[in-house]
mmCIF file with all atom_site columns, C-alpha atoms in Angstrom:
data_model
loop_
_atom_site.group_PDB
_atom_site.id
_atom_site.type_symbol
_atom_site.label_atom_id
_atom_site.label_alt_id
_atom_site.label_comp_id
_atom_site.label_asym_id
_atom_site.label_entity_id
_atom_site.label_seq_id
_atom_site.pdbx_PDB_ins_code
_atom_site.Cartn_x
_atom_site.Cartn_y
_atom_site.Cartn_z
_atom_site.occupancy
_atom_site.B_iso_or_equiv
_atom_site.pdbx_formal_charge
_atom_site.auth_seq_id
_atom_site.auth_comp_id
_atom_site.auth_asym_id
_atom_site.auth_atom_id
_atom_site.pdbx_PDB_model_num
ATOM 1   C CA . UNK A 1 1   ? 4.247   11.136 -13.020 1.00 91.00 ? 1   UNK A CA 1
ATOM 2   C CA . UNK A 1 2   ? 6.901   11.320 -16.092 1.00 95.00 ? 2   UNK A CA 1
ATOM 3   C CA . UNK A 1 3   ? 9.424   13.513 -17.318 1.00 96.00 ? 3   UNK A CA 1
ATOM 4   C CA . UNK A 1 4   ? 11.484  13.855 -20.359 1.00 96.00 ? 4   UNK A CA 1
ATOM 5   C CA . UNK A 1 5   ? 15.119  14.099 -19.542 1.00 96.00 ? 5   UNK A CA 1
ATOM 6   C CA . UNK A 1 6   ? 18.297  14.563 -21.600 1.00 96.00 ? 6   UNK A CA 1
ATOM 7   C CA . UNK A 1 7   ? 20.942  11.638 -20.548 1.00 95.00 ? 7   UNK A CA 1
ATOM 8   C CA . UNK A 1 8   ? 24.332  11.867 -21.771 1.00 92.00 ? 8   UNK A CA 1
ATOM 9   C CA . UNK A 1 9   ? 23.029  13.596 -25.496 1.00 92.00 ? 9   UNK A CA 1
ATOM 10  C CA . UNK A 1 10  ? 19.794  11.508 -25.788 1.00 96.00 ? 10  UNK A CA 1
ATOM 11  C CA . UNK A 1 11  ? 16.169  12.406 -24.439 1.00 96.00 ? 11  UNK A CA 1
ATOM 12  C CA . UNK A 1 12  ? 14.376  9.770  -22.537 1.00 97.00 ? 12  UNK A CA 1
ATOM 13  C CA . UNK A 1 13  ? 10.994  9.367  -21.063 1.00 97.00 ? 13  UNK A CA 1
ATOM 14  C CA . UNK A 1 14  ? 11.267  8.034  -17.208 1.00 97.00 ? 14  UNK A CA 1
ATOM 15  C CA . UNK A 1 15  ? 9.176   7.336  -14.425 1.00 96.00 ? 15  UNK A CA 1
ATOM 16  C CA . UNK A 1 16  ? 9.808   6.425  -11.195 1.00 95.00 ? 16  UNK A CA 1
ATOM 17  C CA . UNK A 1 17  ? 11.656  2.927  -10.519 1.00 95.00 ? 17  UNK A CA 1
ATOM 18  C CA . UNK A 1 18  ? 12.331  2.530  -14.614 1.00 97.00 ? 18  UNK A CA 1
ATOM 19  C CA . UNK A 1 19  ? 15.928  1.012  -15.575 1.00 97.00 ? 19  UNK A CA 1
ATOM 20  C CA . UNK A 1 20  ? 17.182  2.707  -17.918 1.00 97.00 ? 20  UNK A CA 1
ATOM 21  C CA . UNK A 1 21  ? 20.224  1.808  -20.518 1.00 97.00 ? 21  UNK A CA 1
ATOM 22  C CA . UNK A 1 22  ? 22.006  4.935  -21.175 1.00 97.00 ? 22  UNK A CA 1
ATOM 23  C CA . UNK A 1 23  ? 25.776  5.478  -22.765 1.00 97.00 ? 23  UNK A CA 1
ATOM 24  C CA . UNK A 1 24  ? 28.631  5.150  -20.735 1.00 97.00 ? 24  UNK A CA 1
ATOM 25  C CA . UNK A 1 25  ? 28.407  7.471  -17.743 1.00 96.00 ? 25  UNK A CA 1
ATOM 26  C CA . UNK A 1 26  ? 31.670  7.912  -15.511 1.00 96.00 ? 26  UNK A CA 1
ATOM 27  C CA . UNK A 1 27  ? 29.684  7.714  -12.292 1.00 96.00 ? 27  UNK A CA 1
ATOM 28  C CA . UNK A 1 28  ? 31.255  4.318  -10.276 1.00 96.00 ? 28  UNK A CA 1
ATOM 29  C CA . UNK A 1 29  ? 28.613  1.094  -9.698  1.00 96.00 ? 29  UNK A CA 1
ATOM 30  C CA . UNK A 1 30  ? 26.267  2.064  -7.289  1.00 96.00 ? 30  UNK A CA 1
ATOM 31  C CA . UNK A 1 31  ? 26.708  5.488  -6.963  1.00 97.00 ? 31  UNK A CA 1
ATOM 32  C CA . UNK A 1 32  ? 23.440  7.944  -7.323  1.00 97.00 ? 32  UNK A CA 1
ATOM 33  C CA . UNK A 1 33  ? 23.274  10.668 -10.539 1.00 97.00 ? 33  UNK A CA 1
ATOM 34  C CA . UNK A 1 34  ? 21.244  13.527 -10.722 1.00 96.00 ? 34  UNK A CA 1
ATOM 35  C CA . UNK A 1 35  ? 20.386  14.761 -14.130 1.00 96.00 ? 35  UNK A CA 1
ATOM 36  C CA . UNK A 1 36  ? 19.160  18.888 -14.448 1.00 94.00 ? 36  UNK A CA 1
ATOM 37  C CA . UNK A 1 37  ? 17.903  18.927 -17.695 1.00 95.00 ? 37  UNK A CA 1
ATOM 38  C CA . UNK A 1 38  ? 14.302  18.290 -17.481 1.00 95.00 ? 38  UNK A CA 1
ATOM 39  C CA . UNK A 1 39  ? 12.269  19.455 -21.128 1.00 95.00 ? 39  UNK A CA 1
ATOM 40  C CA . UNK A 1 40  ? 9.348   18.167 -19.925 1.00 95.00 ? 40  UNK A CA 1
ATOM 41  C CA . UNK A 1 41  ? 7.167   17.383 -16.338 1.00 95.00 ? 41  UNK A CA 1
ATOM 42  C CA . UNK A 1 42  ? 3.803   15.570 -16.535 1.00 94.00 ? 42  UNK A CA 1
ATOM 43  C CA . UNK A 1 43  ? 2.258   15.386 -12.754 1.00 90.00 ? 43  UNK A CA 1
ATOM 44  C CA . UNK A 1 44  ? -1.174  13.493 -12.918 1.00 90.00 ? 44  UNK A CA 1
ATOM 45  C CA . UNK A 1 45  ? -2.402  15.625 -16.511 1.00 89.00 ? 45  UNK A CA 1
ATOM 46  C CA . UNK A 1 46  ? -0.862  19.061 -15.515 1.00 92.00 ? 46  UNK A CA 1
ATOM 47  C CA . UNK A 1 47  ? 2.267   19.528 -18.150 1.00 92.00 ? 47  UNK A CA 1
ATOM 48  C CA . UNK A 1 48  ? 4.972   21.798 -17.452 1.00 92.00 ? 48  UNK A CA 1
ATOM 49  C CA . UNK A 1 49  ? 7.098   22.861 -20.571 1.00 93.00 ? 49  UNK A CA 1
ATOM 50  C CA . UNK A 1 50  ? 10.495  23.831 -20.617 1.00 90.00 ? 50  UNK A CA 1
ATOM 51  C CA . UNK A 1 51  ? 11.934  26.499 -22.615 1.00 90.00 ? 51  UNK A CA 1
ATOM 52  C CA . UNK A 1 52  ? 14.462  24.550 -23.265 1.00 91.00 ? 52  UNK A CA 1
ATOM 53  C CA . UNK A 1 53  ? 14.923  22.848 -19.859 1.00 94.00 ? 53  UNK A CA 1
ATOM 54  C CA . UNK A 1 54  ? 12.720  23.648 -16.371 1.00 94.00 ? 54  UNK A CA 1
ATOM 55  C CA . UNK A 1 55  ? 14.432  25.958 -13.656 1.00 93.00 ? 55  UNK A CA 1
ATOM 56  C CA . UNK A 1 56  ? 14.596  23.480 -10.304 1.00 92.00 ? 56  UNK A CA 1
ATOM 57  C CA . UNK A 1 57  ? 13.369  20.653 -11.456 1.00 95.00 ? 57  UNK A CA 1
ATOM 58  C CA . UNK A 1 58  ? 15.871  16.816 -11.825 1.00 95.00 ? 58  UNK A CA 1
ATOM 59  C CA . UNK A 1 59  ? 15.977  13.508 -11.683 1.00 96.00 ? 59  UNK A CA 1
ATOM 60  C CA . UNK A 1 60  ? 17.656  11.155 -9.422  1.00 97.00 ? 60  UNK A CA 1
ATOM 61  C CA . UNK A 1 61  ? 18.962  7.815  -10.314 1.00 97.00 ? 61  UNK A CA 1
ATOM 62  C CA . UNK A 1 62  ? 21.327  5.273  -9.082  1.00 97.00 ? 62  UNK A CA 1
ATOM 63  C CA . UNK A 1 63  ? 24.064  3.404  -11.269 1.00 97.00 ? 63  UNK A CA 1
ATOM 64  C CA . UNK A 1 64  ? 23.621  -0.026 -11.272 1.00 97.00 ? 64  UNK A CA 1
ATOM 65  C CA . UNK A 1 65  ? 26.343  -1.757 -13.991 1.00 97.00 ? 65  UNK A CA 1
ATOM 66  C CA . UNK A 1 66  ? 28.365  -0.734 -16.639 1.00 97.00 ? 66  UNK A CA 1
ATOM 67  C CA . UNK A 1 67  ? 27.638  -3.428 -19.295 1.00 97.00 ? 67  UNK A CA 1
ATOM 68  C CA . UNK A 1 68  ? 28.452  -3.292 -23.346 1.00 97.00 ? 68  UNK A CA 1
ATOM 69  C CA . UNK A 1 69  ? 25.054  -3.604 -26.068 1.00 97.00 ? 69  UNK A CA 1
ATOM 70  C CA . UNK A 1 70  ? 24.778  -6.267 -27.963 1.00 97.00 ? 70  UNK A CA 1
ATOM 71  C CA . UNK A 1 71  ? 26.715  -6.461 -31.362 1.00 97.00 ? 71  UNK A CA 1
ATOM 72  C CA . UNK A 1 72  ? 25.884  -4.811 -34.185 1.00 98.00 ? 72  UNK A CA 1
ATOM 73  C CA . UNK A 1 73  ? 27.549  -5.741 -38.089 1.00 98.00 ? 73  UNK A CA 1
ATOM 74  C CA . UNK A 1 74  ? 28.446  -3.406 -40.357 1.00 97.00 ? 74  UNK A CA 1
ATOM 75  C CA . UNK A 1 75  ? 28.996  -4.655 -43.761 1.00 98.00 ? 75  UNK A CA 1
ATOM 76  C CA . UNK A 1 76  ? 29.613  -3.109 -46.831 1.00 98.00 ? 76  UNK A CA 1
ATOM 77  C CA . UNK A 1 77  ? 29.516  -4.139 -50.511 1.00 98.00 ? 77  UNK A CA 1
ATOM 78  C CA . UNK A 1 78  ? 29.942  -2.382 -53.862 1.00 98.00 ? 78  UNK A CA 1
ATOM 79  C CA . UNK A 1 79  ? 28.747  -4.763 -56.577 1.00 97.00 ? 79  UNK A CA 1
ATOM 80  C CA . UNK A 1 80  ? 30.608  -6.435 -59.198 1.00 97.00 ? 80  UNK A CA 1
ATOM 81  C CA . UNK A 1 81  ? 33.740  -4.909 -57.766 1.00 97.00 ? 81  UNK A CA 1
ATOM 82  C CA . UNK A 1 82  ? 35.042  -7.599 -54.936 1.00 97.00 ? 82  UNK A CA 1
ATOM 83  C CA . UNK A 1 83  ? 34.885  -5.038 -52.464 1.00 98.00 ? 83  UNK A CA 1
ATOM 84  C CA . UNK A 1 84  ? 33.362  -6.918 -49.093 1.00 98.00 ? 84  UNK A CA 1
ATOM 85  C CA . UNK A 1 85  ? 34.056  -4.774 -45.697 1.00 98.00 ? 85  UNK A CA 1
ATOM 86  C CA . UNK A 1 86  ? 32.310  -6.584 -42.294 1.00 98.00 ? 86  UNK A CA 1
ATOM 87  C CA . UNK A 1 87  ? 33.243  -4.611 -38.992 1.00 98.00 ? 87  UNK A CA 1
ATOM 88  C CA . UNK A 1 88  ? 31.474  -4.917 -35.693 1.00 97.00 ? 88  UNK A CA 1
ATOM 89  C CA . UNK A 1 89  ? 30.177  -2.696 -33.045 1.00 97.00 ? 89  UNK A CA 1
ATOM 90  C CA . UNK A 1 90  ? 29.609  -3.046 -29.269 1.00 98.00 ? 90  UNK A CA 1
ATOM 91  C CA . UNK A 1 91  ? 28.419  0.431  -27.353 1.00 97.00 ? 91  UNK A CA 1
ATOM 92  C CA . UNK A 1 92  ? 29.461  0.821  -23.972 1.00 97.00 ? 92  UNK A CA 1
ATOM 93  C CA . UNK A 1 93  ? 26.473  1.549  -21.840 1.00 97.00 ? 93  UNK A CA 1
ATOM 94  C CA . UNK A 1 94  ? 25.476  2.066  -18.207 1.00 97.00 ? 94  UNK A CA 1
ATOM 95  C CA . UNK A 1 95  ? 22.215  0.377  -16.657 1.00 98.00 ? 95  UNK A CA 1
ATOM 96  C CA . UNK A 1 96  ? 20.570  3.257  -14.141 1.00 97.00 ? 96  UNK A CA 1
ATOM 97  C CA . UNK A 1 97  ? 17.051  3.046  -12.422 1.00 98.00 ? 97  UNK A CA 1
ATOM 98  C CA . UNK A 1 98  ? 15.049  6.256  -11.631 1.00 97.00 ? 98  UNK A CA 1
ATOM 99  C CA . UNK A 1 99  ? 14.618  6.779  -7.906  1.00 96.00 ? 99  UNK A CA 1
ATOM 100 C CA . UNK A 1 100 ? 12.803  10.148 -7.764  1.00 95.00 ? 100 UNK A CA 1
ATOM 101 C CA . UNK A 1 101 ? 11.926  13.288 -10.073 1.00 95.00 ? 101 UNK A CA 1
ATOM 102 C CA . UNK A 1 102 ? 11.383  16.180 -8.424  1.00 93.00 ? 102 UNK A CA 1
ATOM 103 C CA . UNK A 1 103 ? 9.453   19.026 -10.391 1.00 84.00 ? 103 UNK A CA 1
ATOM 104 C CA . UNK A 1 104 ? 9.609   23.004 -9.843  1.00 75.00 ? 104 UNK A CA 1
ATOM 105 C CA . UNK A 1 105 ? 8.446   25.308 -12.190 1.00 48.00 ? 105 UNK A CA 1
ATOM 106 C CA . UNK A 1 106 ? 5.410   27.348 -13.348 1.00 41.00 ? 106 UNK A CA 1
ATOM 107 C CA . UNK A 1 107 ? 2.646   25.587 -14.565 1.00 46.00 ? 107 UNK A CA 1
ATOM 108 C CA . UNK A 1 108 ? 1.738   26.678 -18.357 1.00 44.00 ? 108 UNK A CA 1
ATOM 109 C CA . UNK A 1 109 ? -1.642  25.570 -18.751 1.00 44.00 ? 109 UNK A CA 1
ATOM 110 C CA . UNK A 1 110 ? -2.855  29.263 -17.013 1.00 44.00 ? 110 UNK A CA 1
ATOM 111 C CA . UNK A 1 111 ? -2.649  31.538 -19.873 1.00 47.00 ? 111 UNK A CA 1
ATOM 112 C CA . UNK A 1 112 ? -4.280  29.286 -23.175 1.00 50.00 ? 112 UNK A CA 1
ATOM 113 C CA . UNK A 1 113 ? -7.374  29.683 -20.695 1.00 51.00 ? 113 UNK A CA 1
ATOM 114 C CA . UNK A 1 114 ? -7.161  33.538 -20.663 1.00 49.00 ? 114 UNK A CA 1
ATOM 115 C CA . UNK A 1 115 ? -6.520  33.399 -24.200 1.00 50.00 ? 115 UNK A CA 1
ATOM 116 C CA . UNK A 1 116 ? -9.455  31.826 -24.776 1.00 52.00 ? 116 UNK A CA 1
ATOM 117 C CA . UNK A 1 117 ? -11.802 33.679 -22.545 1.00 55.00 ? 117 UNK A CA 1
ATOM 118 C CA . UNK A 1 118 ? -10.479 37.077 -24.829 1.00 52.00 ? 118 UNK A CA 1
ATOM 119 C CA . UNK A 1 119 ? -11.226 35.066 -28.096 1.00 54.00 ? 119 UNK A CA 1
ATOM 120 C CA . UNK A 1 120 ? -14.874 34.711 -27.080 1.00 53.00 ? 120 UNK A CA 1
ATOM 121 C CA . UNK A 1 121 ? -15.224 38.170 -26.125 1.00 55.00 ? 121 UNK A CA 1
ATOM 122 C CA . UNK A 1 122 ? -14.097 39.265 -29.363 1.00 57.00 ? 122 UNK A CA 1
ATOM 123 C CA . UNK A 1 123 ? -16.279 37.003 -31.194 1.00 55.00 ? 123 UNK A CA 1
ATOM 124 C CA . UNK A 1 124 ? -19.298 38.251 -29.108 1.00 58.00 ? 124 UNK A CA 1
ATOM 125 C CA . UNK A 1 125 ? -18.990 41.977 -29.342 1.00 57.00 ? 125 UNK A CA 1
ATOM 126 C CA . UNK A 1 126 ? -19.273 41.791 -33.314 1.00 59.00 ? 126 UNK A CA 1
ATOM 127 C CA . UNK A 1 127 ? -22.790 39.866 -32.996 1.00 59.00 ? 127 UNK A CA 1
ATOM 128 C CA . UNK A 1 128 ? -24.211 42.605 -30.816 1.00 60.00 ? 128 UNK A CA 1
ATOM 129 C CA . UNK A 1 129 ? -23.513 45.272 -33.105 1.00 61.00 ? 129 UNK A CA 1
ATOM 130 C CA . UNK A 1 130 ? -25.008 43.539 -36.093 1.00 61.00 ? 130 UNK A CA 1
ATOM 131 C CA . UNK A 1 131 ? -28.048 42.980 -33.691 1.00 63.00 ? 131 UNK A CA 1
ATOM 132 C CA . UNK A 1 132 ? -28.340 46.795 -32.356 1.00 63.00 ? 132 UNK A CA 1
ATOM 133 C CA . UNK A 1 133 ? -28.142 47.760 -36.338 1.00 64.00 ? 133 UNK A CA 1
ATOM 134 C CA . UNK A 1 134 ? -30.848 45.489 -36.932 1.00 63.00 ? 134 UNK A CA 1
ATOM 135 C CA . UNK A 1 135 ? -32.781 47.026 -34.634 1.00 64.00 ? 135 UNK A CA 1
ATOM 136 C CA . UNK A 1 136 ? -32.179 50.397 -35.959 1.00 67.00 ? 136 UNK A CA 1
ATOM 137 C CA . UNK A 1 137 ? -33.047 49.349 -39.253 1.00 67.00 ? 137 UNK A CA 1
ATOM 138 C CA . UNK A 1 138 ? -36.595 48.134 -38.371 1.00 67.00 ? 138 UNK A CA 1
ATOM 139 C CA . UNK A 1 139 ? -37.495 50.989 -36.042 1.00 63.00 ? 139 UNK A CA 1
ATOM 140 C CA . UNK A 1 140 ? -37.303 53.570 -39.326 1.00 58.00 ? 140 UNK A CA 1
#
């Protein structure tokens, strides 16, 4: 079982007892997070969409540090101008492992199957009349 959640502006795809590095959250060390905005719910093959997030269903996790990424340069150079800029960058981020999603909502795969059953009808019912007007034709 996975879901697609939306942490702190970014979507991630979690499963139970995953650590996850998110940005900062204000939550204190240890303390547990539930996140509501579910897009997307896979349970062993049967999908559930969300349009854009799924009514009931979250995530639980549990904040385990608040830790900052590893560095990142910036640097920036015009040519033949003597213009050299070098800056550096460390995000704040918290570590969080997934205890538990819990999933309600309607399951979507239902109606593509009824969809399909009225595709084949329609498909069938223009055979038979080319048939019965075969018919007709070699009876006169």
């Amino acid at each position: 079982m996975y879901a697609i959640v939306e942490i702190a502006g970014q979507q991630f795809k979690v499963s139970k007892d995953l650590k996850v590095y998110v940005n900062r959250l204000t939550n204190e060390e240890g303390s547990k997070v539930s996140f509501d905005k579910v897009l997307l719910l896979d349970d062993n093959g049967a999908i559930t969409l969300g349009a854009p997030a799924i009514e009931g269903a979250s995530v639980e996790a549990k904040v385990l540090q608040h830790l900052k990424g590893d560095k990142v340069i910036v640097f920036k150079k015009k040519r033949r101008k003597g213009y050299k800029k070098r800056n550096g960058h460390r995000q704040y981020l918290t570590q969080i492992v997934i205890e538990g999603i819990t999933g309600v909502g309607a399951k979507k795969a239902a109606p593509k199957k009824a969809a399909v059953e009225a595709t084949t009808e329609e498909v069938e019912a223009p055979k038979k009349k080319v048939a019965k007007a075969k018919k007709e034709d070699t009876k006169e």
